[in-house]
Amino acid sequence: VDAAGIAAHYGSVSAVTFAAALAFATTVGVAAPEAFLPALVAVLEIPGILIALAIAHRVRQGGSLRDAVAEVLAGSSMLLLLGGIVIGAVAGPAGMGLVAPVFVAPFAGVLVLFLLHLGIVAGHRLREVRSAGPFLVGFAVAMPLAAGALGASLGTLAGLSVGGAAVFGAMAASASYIAAPAAVAVSLPEANLGLALTASLAVTFPFNLAVGIPLYHALASRLG
């Protein structure tokens, strides 16, 4: 169950890592990444979590997969992502222009504040890295590198721009620490969430911000 919990975290997507990758690609690229990429965040939040929970339910008794699905679909992050897509589709470019000074212009500043907050949270978990063991720490670095390279390569093959492929690579490399913990806590209450959160939030998240995102962008630039 601990392995399934970790798989759920790494199979899902970190919306904050996505936002940081989008800001990076927009800043350094000659063209903005594709506008539909935020919709992929909402789509990719679900499958990895459900697959990991389904695997866990095959090897142990108890728990309700239905409760886990409901937790994922009814979670606040999913509600905001899907709700934002619907609102954007209804409002259109004209409606977006009216609220751009509130939501678009302050985006970079708000993202920095949120990253600082998450940095403090991750810092508190650094003491748990030692107890997690060297294998899990190595996994938390090797997994995003492999998944990010694969994501950037597949994004390029799919016809995404350099920035879009880089952001897609960052999405593949990221690990959820918001939606996944809630789903795992409901469906796998006996799983050790400390292991998954330490790996995803204290190791993978800062690694992607400091090293991973520039690497995925460099790979996408070379492939593109």
mmCIF file of C-alpha atoms in Angstrom:
data_model
loop_
_atom_site.group_PDB
_atom_site.id
_atom_site.type_symbol
_atom_site.label_atom_id
_atom_site.label_comp_id
_atom_site.label_asym_id
_atom_site.label_seq_id
_atom_site.Cartn_x
_atom_site.Cartn_y
_atom_site.Cartn_z
ATOM 1 C CA VAL A 1 0.000 0.000 0.000
ATOM 2 C CA ASP A 2 2.914 2.368 0.592
ATOM 3 C CA ALA A 3 4.149 1.712 -2.949
ATOM 4 C CA ALA A 4 0.643 2.315 -4.315
ATOM 5 C CA GLY A 5 0.441 5.580 -2.381
ATOM 6 C CA ILE A 6 3.723 6.770 -3.873
ATOM 7 C CA ALA A 7 2.549 5.694 -7.334
ATOM 8 C CA ALA A 8 -0.624 7.752 -6.911
ATOM 9 C CA HIS A 9 1.406 10.855 -6.064
ATOM 10 C CA TYR A 10 3.780 10.454 -9.010
ATOM 11 C CA GLY A 11 1.045 9.413 -11.421
ATOM 12 C CA SER A 12 -0.840 12.636 -10.793
ATOM 13 C CA VAL A 13 0.180 16.177 -11.777
ATOM 14 C CA SER A 14 1.379 19.087 -9.668
ATOM 15 C CA ALA A 15 -0.566 22.186 -10.666
ATOM 16 C CA VAL A 16 2.041 24.425 -9.016
ATOM 17 C CA THR A 17 4.915 22.824 -10.935
ATOM 18 C CA PHE A 18 2.858 23.267 -14.107
ATOM 19 C CA ALA A 19 2.341 26.962 -13.325
ATOM 20 C CA ALA A 20 6.058 27.454 -12.689
ATOM 21 C CA ALA A 21 6.958 25.650 -15.936
ATOM 22 C CA LEU A 22 4.433 27.734 -17.860
ATOM 23 C CA ALA A 23 5.871 30.952 -16.445
ATOM 24 C CA PHE A 24 9.420 29.813 -17.254
ATOM 25 C CA ALA A 25 8.565 28.806 -20.829
ATOM 26 C CA THR A 26 6.671 32.034 -21.424
ATOM 27 C CA THR A 27 9.573 34.111 -20.134
ATOM 28 C CA VAL A 28 12.421 32.448 -22.028
ATOM 29 C CA GLY A 29 10.579 31.370 -25.183
ATOM 30 C CA VAL A 30 9.892 33.327 -28.347
ATOM 31 C CA ALA A 31 6.276 32.122 -28.404
ATOM 32 C CA ALA A 32 3.851 31.346 -25.606
ATOM 33 C CA PRO A 33 3.041 27.664 -24.996
ATOM 34 C CA GLU A 34 -0.244 26.327 -26.325
ATOM 35 C CA ALA A 35 -3.308 27.783 -24.611
ATOM 36 C CA PHE A 36 -4.967 24.385 -24.074
ATOM 37 C CA LEU A 37 -2.252 23.074 -21.755
ATOM 38 C CA PRO A 38 -4.094 24.035 -18.520
ATOM 39 C CA ALA A 39 -6.935 21.736 -19.588
ATOM 40 C CA LEU A 40 -4.478 18.832 -19.584
ATOM 41 C CA VAL A 41 -3.763 19.459 -15.909
ATOM 42 C CA ALA A 42 -7.402 18.746 -15.085
ATOM 43 C CA VAL A 43 -7.405 15.647 -17.298
ATOM 44 C CA LEU A 44 -4.138 14.232 -15.947
ATOM 45 C CA GLU A 45 -5.039 14.726 -12.275
ATOM 46 C CA ILE A 46 -7.261 11.647 -12.364
ATOM 47 C CA PRO A 47 -5.837 8.605 -14.235
ATOM 48 C CA GLY A 48 -2.600 8.157 -12.309
ATOM 49 C CA ILE A 49 -4.371 8.278 -8.940
ATOM 50 C CA LEU A 50 -7.080 5.853 -10.020
ATOM 51 C CA ILE A 51 -4.614 3.360 -11.520
ATOM 52 C CA ALA A 52 -2.482 3.350 -8.366
ATOM 53 C CA LEU A 53 -5.529 2.893 -6.137
ATOM 54 C CA ALA A 54 -6.862 0.123 -8.372
ATOM 55 C CA ILE A 55 -3.527 -1.709 -8.079
ATOM 56 C CA ALA A 56 -3.653 -1.412 -4.306
ATOM 57 C CA HIS A 57 -7.196 -2.753 -4.179
ATOM 58 C CA ARG A 58 -6.158 -5.828 -6.159
ATOM 59 C CA VAL A 59 -3.534 -6.824 -3.605
ATOM 60 C CA ARG A 60 -5.327 -6.086 -0.364
ATOM 61 C CA GLN A 61 -8.839 -6.161 1.098
ATOM 62 C CA GLY A 62 -10.940 -3.330 2.443
ATOM 63 C CA GLY A 63 -11.424 0.276 1.441
ATOM 64 C CA SER A 64 -13.675 1.624 -1.249
ATOM 65 C CA LEU A 65 -12.421 2.558 -4.691
ATOM 66 C CA ARG A 66 -15.699 4.414 -5.221
ATOM 67 C CA ASP A 67 -14.904 6.679 -2.259
ATOM 68 C CA ALA A 68 -11.468 7.409 -3.718
ATOM 69 C CA VAL A 69 -12.942 8.301 -7.108
ATOM 70 C CA ALA A 70 -15.485 10.579 -5.448
ATOM 71 C CA GLU A 71 -12.724 12.242 -3.407
ATOM 72 C CA VAL A 72 -10.682 12.969 -6.537
ATOM 73 C CA LEU A 73 -13.603 14.267 -8.591
ATOM 74 C CA ALA A 74 -15.110 16.348 -5.768
ATOM 75 C CA GLY A 75 -11.818 17.779 -4.526
ATOM 76 C CA SER A 76 -11.366 21.544 -4.468
ATOM 77 C CA SER A 77 -8.440 21.489 -6.916
ATOM 78 C CA MET A 78 -10.444 19.492 -9.482
ATOM 79 C CA LEU A 79 -13.488 21.732 -8.962
ATOM 80 C CA LEU A 80 -11.418 24.855 -9.596
ATOM 81 C CA LEU A 81 -9.676 23.394 -12.653
ATOM 82 C CA LEU A 82 -12.844 22.124 -14.319
ATOM 83 C CA GLY A 83 -14.823 25.179 -13.239
ATOM 84 C CA GLY A 84 -12.177 27.466 -14.699
ATOM 85 C CA ILE A 85 -12.346 25.635 -18.026
ATOM 86 C CA VAL A 86 -16.128 26.005 -18.170
ATOM 87 C CA ILE A 87 -16.006 29.676 -17.176
ATOM 88 C CA GLY A 88 -13.310 30.386 -19.753
ATOM 89 C CA ALA A 89 -15.282 28.640 -22.490
ATOM 90 C CA VAL A 90 -18.401 30.658 -21.675
ATOM 91 C CA ALA A 91 -16.645 34.010 -21.192
ATOM 92 C CA GLY A 92 -14.432 33.816 -24.284
ATOM 93 C CA PRO A 93 -11.608 36.222 -25.137
ATOM 94 C CA ALA A 94 -13.789 39.261 -24.488
ATOM 95 C CA GLY A 95 -14.645 38.152 -20.974
ATOM 96 C CA MET A 96 -11.023 37.240 -20.300
ATOM 97 C CA GLY A 97 -9.960 40.724 -21.276
ATOM 98 C CA LEU A 98 -12.224 42.227 -18.628
ATOM 99 C CA VAL A 99 -10.665 40.226 -15.777
ATOM 100 C CA ALA A 100 -7.088 40.093 -17.099
ATOM 101 C CA PRO A 101 -5.890 42.903 -14.779
ATOM 102 C CA VAL A 102 -6.970 40.790 -11.793
ATOM 103 C CA PHE A 103 -5.992 37.279 -12.895
ATOM 104 C CA VAL A 104 -3.296 37.647 -15.562
ATOM 105 C CA ALA A 105 -1.177 40.631 -14.573
ATOM 106 C CA PRO A 106 -0.567 39.574 -10.918
ATOM 107 C CA PHE A 107 0.036 35.919 -11.851
ATOM 108 C CA ALA A 108 3.830 35.948 -11.536
ATOM 109 C CA GLY A 109 3.787 37.745 -8.175
ATOM 110 C CA VAL A 110 1.127 35.480 -6.670
ATOM 111 C CA LEU A 111 3.009 32.425 -7.963
ATOM 112 C CA VAL A 112 6.185 33.604 -6.214
ATOM 113 C CA LEU A 113 4.329 34.033 -2.918
ATOM 114 C CA PHE A 114 2.766 30.590 -3.241
ATOM 115 C CA LEU A 115 6.139 29.016 -4.073
ATOM 116 C CA LEU A 116 7.661 30.677 -1.015
ATOM 117 C CA HIS A 117 4.904 29.199 1.144
ATOM 118 C CA LEU A 118 5.423 25.736 -0.336
ATOM 119 C CA GLY A 119 9.170 26.150 0.137
ATOM 120 C CA ILE A 120 8.573 26.644 3.867
ATOM 121 C CA VAL A 121 6.357 23.544 3.962
ATOM 122 C CA ALA A 122 8.952 21.525 2.053
ATOM 123 C CA GLY A 123 11.692 22.794 4.375
ATOM 124 C CA HIS A 124 9.830 21.429 7.390
ATOM 125 C CA ARG A 125 9.787 18.021 5.707
ATOM 126 C CA LEU A 126 13.496 17.957 4.928
ATOM 127 C CA ARG A 127 14.184 16.321 8.288
ATOM 128 C CA GLU A 128 12.072 13.385 7.113
ATOM 129 C CA VAL A 129 14.274 12.819 4.058
ATOM 130 C CA ARG A 130 16.873 11.034 6.182
ATOM 131 C CA SER A 131 14.316 8.607 7.546
ATOM 132 C CA ALA A 132 12.898 7.998 4.065
ATOM 133 C CA GLY A 133 16.067 6.215 3.003
ATOM 134 C CA PRO A 134 18.483 6.715 0.091
ATOM 135 C CA PHE A 135 16.461 4.614 -2.349
ATOM 136 C CA LEU A 136 13.342 6.772 -2.028
ATOM 137 C CA VAL A 137 15.387 9.979 -2.314
ATOM 138 C CA GLY A 138 17.098 8.605 -5.424
ATOM 139 C CA PHE A 139 13.722 7.647 -6.850
ATOM 140 C CA ALA A 140 12.389 11.158 -6.187
ATOM 141 C CA VAL A 141 15.174 12.545 -8.405
ATOM 142 C CA ALA A 142 15.444 9.819 -11.054
ATOM 143 C CA MET A 143 11.706 9.512 -11.650
ATOM 144 C CA PRO A 144 11.138 13.161 -12.694
ATOM 145 C CA LEU A 145 14.220 13.086 -14.933
ATOM 146 C CA ALA A 146 12.999 9.993 -16.787
ATOM 147 C CA ALA A 147 9.349 11.091 -16.958
ATOM 148 C CA GLY A 148 10.282 14.660 -17.908
ATOM 149 C CA ALA A 149 12.516 13.526 -20.755
ATOM 150 C CA LEU A 150 9.798 11.189 -22.010
ATOM 151 C CA GLY A 151 7.143 13.895 -21.725
ATOM 152 C CA ALA A 152 9.210 16.492 -23.581
ATOM 153 C CA SER A 153 10.008 13.957 -26.315
ATOM 154 C CA LEU A 154 6.399 12.849 -26.754
ATOM 155 C CA GLY A 155 5.220 16.461 -26.659
ATOM 156 C CA THR A 156 7.590 17.281 -29.505
ATOM 157 C CA LEU A 157 6.392 14.256 -31.500
ATOM 158 C CA ALA A 158 2.792 15.368 -30.916
ATOM 159 C CA GLY A 159 3.571 18.690 -32.587
ATOM 160 C CA LEU A 160 3.718 20.958 -29.546
ATOM 161 C CA SER A 161 5.870 24.054 -29.646
ATOM 162 C CA VAL A 162 9.184 24.105 -27.801
ATOM 163 C CA GLY A 163 7.552 25.824 -24.831
ATOM 164 C CA GLY A 164 4.569 23.490 -24.943
ATOM 165 C CA ALA A 165 6.752 20.370 -25.051
ATOM 166 C CA ALA A 166 8.826 21.697 -22.144
ATOM 167 C CA VAL A 167 5.713 22.359 -20.055
ATOM 168 C CA PHE A 168 4.317 18.931 -20.940
ATOM 169 C CA GLY A 169 7.616 17.401 -19.839
ATOM 170 C CA ALA A 170 7.375 19.247 -16.519
ATOM 171 C CA MET A 171 3.817 17.979 -16.073
ATOM 172 C CA ALA A 172 4.970 14.394 -16.655
ATOM 173 C CA ALA A 173 7.859 14.902 -14.226
ATOM 174 C CA SER A 174 5.784 16.450 -11.468
ATOM 175 C CA ALA A 175 4.207 14.724 -8.474
ATOM 176 C CA SER A 176 0.961 15.726 -6.796
ATOM 177 C CA TYR A 177 0.974 16.731 -3.144
ATOM 178 C CA ILE A 178 -2.541 18.206 -2.978
ATOM 179 C CA ALA A 179 -5.073 15.967 -4.760
ATOM 180 C CA ALA A 180 -3.200 12.678 -4.356
ATOM 181 C CA PRO A 181 -2.790 12.801 -0.543
ATOM 182 C CA ALA A 182 -6.519 13.363 -0.101
ATOM 183 C CA ALA A 183 -7.432 10.438 -2.367
ATOM 184 C CA VAL A 184 -4.862 8.112 -0.799
ATOM 185 C CA ALA A 185 -5.969 9.035 2.724
ATOM 186 C CA VAL A 186 -9.549 8.046 1.874
ATOM 187 C CA SER A 187 -8.857 4.837 -0.043
ATOM 188 C CA LEU A 188 -5.617 3.643 1.602
ATOM 189 C CA PRO A 189 -5.784 4.859 5.206
ATOM 190 C CA GLU A 190 -3.068 2.394 6.259
ATOM 191 C CA ALA A 191 -0.561 3.795 3.737
ATOM 192 C CA ASN A 192 2.320 5.874 5.086
ATOM 193 C CA LEU A 193 1.602 9.284 3.566
ATOM 194 C CA GLY A 194 4.803 10.652 5.063
ATOM 195 C CA LEU A 195 6.895 8.686 2.568
ATOM 196 C CA ALA A 196 4.974 9.939 -0.484
ATOM 197 C CA LEU A 197 4.777 13.532 0.735
ATOM 198 C CA THR A 198 8.454 13.630 1.637
ATOM 199 C CA ALA A 199 9.457 12.329 -1.785
ATOM 200 C CA SER A 200 7.067 14.501 -3.798
ATOM 201 C CA LEU A 201 7.116 17.747 -1.814
ATOM 202 C CA ALA A 202 10.538 17.821 -0.152
ATOM 203 C CA VAL A 203 12.591 16.317 -3.009
ATOM 204 C CA THR A 204 10.852 16.203 -6.404
ATOM 205 C CA PHE A 205 9.106 19.575 -6.172
ATOM 206 C CA PRO A 206 12.201 21.709 -5.411
ATOM 207 C CA PHE A 207 14.303 19.588 -7.785
ATOM 208 C CA ASN A 208 11.917 20.322 -10.652
ATOM 209 C CA LEU A 209 11.888 24.028 -9.861
ATOM 210 C CA ALA A 210 15.658 24.402 -9.582
ATOM 211 C CA VAL A 211 16.936 21.866 -12.112
ATOM 212 C CA GLY A 212 14.193 19.950 -13.884
ATOM 213 C CA ILE A 213 12.220 22.671 -15.654
ATOM 214 C CA PRO A 214 15.301 24.251 -17.315
ATOM 215 C CA LEU A 215 16.451 20.746 -18.356
ATOM 216 C CA TYR A 216 13.103 19.848 -19.911
ATOM 217 C CA HIS A 217 13.087 23.149 -21.780
ATOM 218 C CA ALA A 218 16.641 22.583 -23.028
ATOM 219 C CA LEU A 219 15.683 19.091 -24.227
ATOM 220 C CA ALA A 220 12.559 20.390 -25.956
ATOM 221 C CA SER A 221 14.631 23.128 -27.625
ATOM 222 C CA ARG A 222 17.125 20.548 -28.899
ATOM 223 C CA LEU A 223 14.397 18.219 -30.160
ATOM 224 C CA GLY A 224 12.404 21.054 -31.682
#
